[in-house]
PDB file of C-alpha atoms in Angstrom:
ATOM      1  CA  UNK A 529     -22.449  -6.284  37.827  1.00 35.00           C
ATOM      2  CA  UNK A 530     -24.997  -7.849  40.128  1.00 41.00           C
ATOM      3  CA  UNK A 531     -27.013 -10.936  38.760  1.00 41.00           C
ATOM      4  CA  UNK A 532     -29.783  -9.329  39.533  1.00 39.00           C
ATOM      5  CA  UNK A 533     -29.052  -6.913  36.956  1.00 38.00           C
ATOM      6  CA  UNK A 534     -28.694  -8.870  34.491  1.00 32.00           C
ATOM      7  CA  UNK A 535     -30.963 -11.178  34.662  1.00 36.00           C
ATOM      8  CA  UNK A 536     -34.753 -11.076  36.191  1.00 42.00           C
ATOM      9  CA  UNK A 537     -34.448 -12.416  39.663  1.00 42.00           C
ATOM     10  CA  UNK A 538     -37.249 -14.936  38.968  1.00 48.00           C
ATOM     11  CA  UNK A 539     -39.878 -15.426  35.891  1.00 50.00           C
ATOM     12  CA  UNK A 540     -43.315 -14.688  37.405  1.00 54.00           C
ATOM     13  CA  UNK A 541     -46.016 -17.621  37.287  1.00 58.00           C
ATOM     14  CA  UNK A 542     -47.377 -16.769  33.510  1.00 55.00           C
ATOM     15  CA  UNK A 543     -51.180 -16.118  33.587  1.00 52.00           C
ATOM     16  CA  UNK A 544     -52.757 -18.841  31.939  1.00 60.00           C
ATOM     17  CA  UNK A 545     -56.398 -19.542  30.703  1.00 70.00           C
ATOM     18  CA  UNK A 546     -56.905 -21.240  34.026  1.00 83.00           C
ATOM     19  CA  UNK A 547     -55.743 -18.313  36.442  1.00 86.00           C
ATOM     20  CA  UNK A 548     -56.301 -14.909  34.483  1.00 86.00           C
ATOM     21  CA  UNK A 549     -59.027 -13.714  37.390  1.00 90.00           C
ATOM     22  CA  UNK A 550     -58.023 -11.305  39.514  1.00 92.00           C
ATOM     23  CA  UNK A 551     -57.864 -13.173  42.031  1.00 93.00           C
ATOM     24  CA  UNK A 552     -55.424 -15.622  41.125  1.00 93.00           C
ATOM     25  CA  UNK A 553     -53.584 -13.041  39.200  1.00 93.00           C
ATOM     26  CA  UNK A 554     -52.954 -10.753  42.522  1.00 95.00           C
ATOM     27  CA  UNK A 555     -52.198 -14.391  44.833  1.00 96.00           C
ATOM     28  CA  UNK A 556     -49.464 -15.517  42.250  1.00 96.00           C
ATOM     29  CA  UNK A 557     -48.443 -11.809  42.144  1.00 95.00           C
ATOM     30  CA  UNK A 558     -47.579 -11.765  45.980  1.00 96.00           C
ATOM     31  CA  UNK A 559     -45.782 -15.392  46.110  1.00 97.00           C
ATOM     32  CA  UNK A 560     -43.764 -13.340  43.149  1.00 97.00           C
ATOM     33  CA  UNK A 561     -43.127 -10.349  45.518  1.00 97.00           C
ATOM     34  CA  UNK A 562     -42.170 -12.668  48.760  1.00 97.00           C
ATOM     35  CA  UNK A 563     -39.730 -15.035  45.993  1.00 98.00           C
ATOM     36  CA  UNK A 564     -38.108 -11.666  44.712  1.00 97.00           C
ATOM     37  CA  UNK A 565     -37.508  -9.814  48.217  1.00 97.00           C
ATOM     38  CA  UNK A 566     -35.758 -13.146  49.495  1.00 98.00           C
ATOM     39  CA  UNK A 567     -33.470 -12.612  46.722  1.00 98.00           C
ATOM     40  CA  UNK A 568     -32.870  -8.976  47.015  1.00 97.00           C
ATOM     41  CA  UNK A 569     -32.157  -9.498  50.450  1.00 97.00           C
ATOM     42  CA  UNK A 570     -29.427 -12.561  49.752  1.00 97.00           C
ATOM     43  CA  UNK A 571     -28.138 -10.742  47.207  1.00 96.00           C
ATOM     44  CA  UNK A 572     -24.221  -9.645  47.568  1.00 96.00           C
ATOM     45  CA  UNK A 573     -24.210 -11.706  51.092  1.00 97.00           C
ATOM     46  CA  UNK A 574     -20.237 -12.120  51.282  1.00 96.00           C
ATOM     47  CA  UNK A 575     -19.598 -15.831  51.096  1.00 96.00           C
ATOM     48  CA  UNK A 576     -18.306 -16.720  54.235  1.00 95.00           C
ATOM     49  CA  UNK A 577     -21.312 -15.133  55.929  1.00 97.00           C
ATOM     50  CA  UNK A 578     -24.001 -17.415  54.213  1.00 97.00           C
ATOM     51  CA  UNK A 579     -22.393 -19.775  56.849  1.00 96.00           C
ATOM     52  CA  UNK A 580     -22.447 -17.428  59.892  1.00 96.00           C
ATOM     53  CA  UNK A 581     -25.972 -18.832  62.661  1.00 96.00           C
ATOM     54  CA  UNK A 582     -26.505 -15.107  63.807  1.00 93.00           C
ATOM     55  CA  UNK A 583     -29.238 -16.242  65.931  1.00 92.00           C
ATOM     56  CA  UNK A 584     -28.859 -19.157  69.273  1.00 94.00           C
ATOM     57  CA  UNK A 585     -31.003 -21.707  67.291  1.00 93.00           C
ATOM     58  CA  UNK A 586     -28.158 -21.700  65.040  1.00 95.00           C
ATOM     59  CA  UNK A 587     -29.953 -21.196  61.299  1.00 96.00           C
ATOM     60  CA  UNK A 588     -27.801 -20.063  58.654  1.00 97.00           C
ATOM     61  CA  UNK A 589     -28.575 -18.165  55.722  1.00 97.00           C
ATOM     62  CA  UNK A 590     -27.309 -21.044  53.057  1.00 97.00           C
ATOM     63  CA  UNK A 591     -29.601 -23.718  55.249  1.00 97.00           C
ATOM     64  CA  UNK A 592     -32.688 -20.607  54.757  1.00 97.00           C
ATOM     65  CA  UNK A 593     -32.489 -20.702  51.183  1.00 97.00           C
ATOM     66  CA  UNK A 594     -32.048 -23.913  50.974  1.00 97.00           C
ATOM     67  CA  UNK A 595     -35.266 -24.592  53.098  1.00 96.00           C
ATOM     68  CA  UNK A 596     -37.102 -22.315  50.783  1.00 97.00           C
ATOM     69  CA  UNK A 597     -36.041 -24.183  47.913  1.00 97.00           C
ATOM     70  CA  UNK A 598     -37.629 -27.373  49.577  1.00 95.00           C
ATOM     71  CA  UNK A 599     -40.534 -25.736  50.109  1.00 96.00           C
ATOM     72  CA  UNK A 600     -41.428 -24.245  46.743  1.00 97.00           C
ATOM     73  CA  UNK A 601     -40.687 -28.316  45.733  1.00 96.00           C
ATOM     74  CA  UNK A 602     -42.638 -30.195  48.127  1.00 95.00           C
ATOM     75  CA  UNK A 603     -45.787 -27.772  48.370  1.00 96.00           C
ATOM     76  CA  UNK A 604     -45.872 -26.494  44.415  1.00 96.00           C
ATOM     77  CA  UNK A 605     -44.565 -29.214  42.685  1.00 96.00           C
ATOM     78  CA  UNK A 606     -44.909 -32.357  45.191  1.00 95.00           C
ATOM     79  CA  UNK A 607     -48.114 -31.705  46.841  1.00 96.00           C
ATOM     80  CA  UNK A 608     -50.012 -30.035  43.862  1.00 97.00           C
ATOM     81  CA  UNK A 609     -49.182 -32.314  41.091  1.00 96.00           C
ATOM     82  CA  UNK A 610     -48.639 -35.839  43.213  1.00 93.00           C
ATOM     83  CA  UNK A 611     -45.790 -36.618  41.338  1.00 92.00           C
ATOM     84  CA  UNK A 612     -42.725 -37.207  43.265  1.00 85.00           C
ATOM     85  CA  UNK A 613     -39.461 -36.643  41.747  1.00 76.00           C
ATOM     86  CA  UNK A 614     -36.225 -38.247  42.342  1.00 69.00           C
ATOM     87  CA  UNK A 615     -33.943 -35.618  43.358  1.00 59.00           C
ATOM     88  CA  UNK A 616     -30.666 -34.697  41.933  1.00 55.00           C
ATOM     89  CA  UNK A 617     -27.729 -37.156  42.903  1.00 50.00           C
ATOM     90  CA  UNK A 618     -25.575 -34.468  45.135  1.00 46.00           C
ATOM     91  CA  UNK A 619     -29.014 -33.465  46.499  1.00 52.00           C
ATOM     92  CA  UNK A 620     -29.897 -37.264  47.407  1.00 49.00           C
ATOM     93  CA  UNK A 621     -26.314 -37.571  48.783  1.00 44.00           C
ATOM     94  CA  UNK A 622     -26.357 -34.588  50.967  1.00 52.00           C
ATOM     95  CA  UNK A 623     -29.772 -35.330  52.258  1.00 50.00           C
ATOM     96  CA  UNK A 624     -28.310 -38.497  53.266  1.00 46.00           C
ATOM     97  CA  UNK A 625     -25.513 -37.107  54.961  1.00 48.00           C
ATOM     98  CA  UNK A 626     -28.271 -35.150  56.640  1.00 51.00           C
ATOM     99  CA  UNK A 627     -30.411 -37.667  57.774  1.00 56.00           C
ATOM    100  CA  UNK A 628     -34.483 -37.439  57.568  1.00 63.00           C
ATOM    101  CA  UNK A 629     -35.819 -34.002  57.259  1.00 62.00           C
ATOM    102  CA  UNK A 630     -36.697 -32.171  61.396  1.00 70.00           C
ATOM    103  CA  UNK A 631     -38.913 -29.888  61.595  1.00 68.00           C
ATOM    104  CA  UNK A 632     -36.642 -28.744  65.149  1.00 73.00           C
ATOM    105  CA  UNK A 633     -33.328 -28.737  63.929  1.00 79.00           C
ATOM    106  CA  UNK A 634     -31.726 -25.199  62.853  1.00 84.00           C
ATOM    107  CA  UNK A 635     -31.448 -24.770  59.030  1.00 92.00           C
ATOM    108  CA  UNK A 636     -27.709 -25.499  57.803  1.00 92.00           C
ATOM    109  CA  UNK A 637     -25.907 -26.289  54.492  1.00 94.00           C
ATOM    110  CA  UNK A 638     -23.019 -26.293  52.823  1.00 93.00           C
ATOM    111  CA  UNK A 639     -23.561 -25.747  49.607  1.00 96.00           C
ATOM    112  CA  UNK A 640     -21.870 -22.338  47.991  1.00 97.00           C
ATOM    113  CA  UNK A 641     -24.070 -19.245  47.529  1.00 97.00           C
ATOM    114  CA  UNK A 642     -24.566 -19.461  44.005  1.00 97.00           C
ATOM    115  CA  UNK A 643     -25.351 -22.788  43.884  1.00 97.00           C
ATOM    116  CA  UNK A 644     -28.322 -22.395  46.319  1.00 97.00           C
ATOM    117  CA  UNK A 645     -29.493 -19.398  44.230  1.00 98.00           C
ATOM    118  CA  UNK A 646     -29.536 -21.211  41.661  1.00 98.00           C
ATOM    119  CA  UNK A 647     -31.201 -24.197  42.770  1.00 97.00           C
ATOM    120  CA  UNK A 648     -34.083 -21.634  44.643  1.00 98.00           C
ATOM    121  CA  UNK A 649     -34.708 -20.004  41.094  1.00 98.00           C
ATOM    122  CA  UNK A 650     -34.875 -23.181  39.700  1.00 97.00           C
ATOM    123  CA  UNK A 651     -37.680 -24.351  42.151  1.00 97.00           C
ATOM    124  CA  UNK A 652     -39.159 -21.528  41.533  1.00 97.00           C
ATOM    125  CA  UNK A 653     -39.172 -21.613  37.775  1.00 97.00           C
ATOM    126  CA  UNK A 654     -41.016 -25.183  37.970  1.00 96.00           C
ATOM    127  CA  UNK A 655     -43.184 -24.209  40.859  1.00 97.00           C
ATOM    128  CA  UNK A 656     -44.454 -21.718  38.223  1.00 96.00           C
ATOM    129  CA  UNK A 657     -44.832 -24.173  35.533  1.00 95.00           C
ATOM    130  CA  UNK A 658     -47.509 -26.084  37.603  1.00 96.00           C
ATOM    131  CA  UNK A 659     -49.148 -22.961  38.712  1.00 96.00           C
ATOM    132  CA  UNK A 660     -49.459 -21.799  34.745  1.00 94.00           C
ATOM    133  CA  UNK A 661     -51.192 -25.113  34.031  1.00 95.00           C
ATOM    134  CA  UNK A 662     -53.174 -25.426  37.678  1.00 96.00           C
ATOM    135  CA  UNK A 663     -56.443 -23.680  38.866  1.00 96.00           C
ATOM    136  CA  UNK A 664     -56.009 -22.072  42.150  1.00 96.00           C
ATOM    137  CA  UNK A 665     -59.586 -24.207  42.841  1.00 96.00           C
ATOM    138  CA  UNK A 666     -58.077 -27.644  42.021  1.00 96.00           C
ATOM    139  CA  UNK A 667     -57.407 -29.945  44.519  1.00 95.00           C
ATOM    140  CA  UNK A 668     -54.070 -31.193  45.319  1.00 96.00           C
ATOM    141  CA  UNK A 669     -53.126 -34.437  44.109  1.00 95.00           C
ATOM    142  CA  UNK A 670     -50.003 -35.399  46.540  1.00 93.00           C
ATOM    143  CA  UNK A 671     -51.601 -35.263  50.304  1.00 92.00           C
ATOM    144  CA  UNK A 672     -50.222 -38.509  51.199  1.00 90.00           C
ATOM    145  CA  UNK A 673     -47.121 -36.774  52.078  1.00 86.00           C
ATOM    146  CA  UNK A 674     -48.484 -36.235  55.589  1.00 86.00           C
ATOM    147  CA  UNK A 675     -49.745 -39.451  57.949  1.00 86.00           C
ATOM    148  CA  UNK A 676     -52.358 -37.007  59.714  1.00 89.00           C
ATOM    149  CA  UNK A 677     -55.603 -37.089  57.626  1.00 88.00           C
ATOM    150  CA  UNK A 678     -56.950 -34.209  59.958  1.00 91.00           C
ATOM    151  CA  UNK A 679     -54.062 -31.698  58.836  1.00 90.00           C
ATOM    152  CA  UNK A 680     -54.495 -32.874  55.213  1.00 91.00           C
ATOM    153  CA  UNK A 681     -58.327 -32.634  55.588  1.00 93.00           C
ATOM    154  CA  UNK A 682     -58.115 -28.422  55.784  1.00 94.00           C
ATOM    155  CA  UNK A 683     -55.350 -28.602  52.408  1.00 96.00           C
ATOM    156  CA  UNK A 684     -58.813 -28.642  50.154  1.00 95.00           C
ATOM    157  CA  UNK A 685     -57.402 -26.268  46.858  1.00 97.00           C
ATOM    158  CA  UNK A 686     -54.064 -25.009  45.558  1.00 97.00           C
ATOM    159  CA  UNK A 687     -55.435 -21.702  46.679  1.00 97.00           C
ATOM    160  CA  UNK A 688     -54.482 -22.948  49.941  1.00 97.00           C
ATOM    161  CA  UNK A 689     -51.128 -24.042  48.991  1.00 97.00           C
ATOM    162  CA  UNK A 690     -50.232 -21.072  47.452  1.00 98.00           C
ATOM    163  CA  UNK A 691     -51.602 -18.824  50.697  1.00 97.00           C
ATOM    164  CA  UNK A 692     -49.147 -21.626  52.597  1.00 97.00           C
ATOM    165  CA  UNK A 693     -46.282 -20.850  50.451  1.00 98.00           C
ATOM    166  CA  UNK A 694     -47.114 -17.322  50.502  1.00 98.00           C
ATOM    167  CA  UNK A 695     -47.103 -17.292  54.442  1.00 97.00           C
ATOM    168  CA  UNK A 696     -43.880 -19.261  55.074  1.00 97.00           C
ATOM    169  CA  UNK A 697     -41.815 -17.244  52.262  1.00 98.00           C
ATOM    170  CA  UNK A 698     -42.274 -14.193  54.012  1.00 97.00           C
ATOM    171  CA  UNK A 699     -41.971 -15.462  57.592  1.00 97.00           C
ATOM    172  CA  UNK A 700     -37.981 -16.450  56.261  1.00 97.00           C
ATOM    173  CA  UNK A 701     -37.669 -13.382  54.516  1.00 97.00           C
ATOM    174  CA  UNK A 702     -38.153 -11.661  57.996  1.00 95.00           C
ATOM    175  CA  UNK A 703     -35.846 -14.087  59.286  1.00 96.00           C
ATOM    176  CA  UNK A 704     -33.575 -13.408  56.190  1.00 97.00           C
ATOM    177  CA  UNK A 705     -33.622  -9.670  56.822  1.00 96.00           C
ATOM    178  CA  UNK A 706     -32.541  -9.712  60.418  1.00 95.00           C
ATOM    179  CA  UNK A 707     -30.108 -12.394  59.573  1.00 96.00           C
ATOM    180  CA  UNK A 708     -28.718  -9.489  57.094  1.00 96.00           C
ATOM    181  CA  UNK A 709     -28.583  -6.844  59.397  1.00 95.00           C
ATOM    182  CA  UNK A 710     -26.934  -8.810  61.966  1.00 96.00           C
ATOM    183  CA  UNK A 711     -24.261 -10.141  59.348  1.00 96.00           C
ATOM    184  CA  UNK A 712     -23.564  -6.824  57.428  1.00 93.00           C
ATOM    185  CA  UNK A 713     -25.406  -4.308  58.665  1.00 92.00           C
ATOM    186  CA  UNK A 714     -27.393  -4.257  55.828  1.00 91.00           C
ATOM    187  CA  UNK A 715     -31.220  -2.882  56.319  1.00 90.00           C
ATOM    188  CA  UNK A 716     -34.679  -2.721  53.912  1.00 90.00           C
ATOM    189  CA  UNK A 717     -33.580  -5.172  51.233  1.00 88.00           C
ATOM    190  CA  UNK A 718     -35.932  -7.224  50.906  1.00 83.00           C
ATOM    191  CA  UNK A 719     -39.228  -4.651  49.760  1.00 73.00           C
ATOM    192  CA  UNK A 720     -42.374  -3.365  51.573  1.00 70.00           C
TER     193      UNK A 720
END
């Protein structure tokens, strides 16, 4: 039996005091929808083919999800709260191995599937916990993550995080969903 049928694939944000408008209700219900349909679509990947670059700037699916897991941390959690957390010891050592993050180089890791699925519902499950707590009209708190006050300047709310994280989740779940097709053959995973 499929995780996914066992278990949900990820807890929605809960609707707190502070975002029960409908607003913020249907915002946080989208980010849930883009989450979900990169899961669906990663979902029964065979293992060696989380590995596989389908495309010439050499992505693979593993270094996708990964990514994605990075950015529900440093825009969610990170940027929202201001509170930077030391990551997990294999995490820090791999990102060492790495080097500094590049916004040019192709998306790659090692880890095994489940332990990036994993780690992505876990990001997800805190991301949440800030959003149940934060209005969508707060400002951020952790902007100093960026030396360019003039690209901070336009991050004014967590509305605008959210749209952010929004936006880039489904650009990868495009990417994602070729990746699939390309791999396995397999076509309309992902939702809509």
């Amino acid at each position: 039996m499929a995780d996914s049928e066992t278990t949900p694939l990820t807890a929605s944000p809960a609707v707190s005091d502070v975002n029960k408008d409908d607003e913020s209700r249907m915002l946080l219900g989208f980010l849930q929808y883009q989450r979900d349909s990169v899961l669906k679509i990663v979902e029964g990947l065979p293992e060696d083919a989380w590995q596989t670059p389908v495309v010439s700037s050499g992505w693979t699916v593993a270094g996708m999800l990964r990514h994605l897991g990075g950015v529900e941390h440093h825009w969610l959690q990170h940027v929202i709260t201001g509170v930077m957390e030391e990551p997990p010891a294999a995490e820090e050592a791999e990102d060492e191995e790495e080097g500094t993050y590049d916004p040019e180089a192709a998306f790659l890791c090692d880890q095994p599937s489940a332990d990036l699925t994993a780690n992505y519902r876990d990001e997800c499950r805190r991301s949440n916990g800030v959003l149940t707590v934060t209005p969508l009209s707060a400002a951020p708190r952790g902007l100093d993550f960026h030396p360019d006050p003039e690209y901070t300047k336009q991050i004014t709310n967590v509305r605008w995080i959210v749209l952010h994280v929004i936006e880039e989740t489904a650009a990868h779940s495009g990417h994602l969903e070729i990746a699939r097709e390309l791999l396995d053959g397999k076509t309309r995973l992902g939702g809509r």
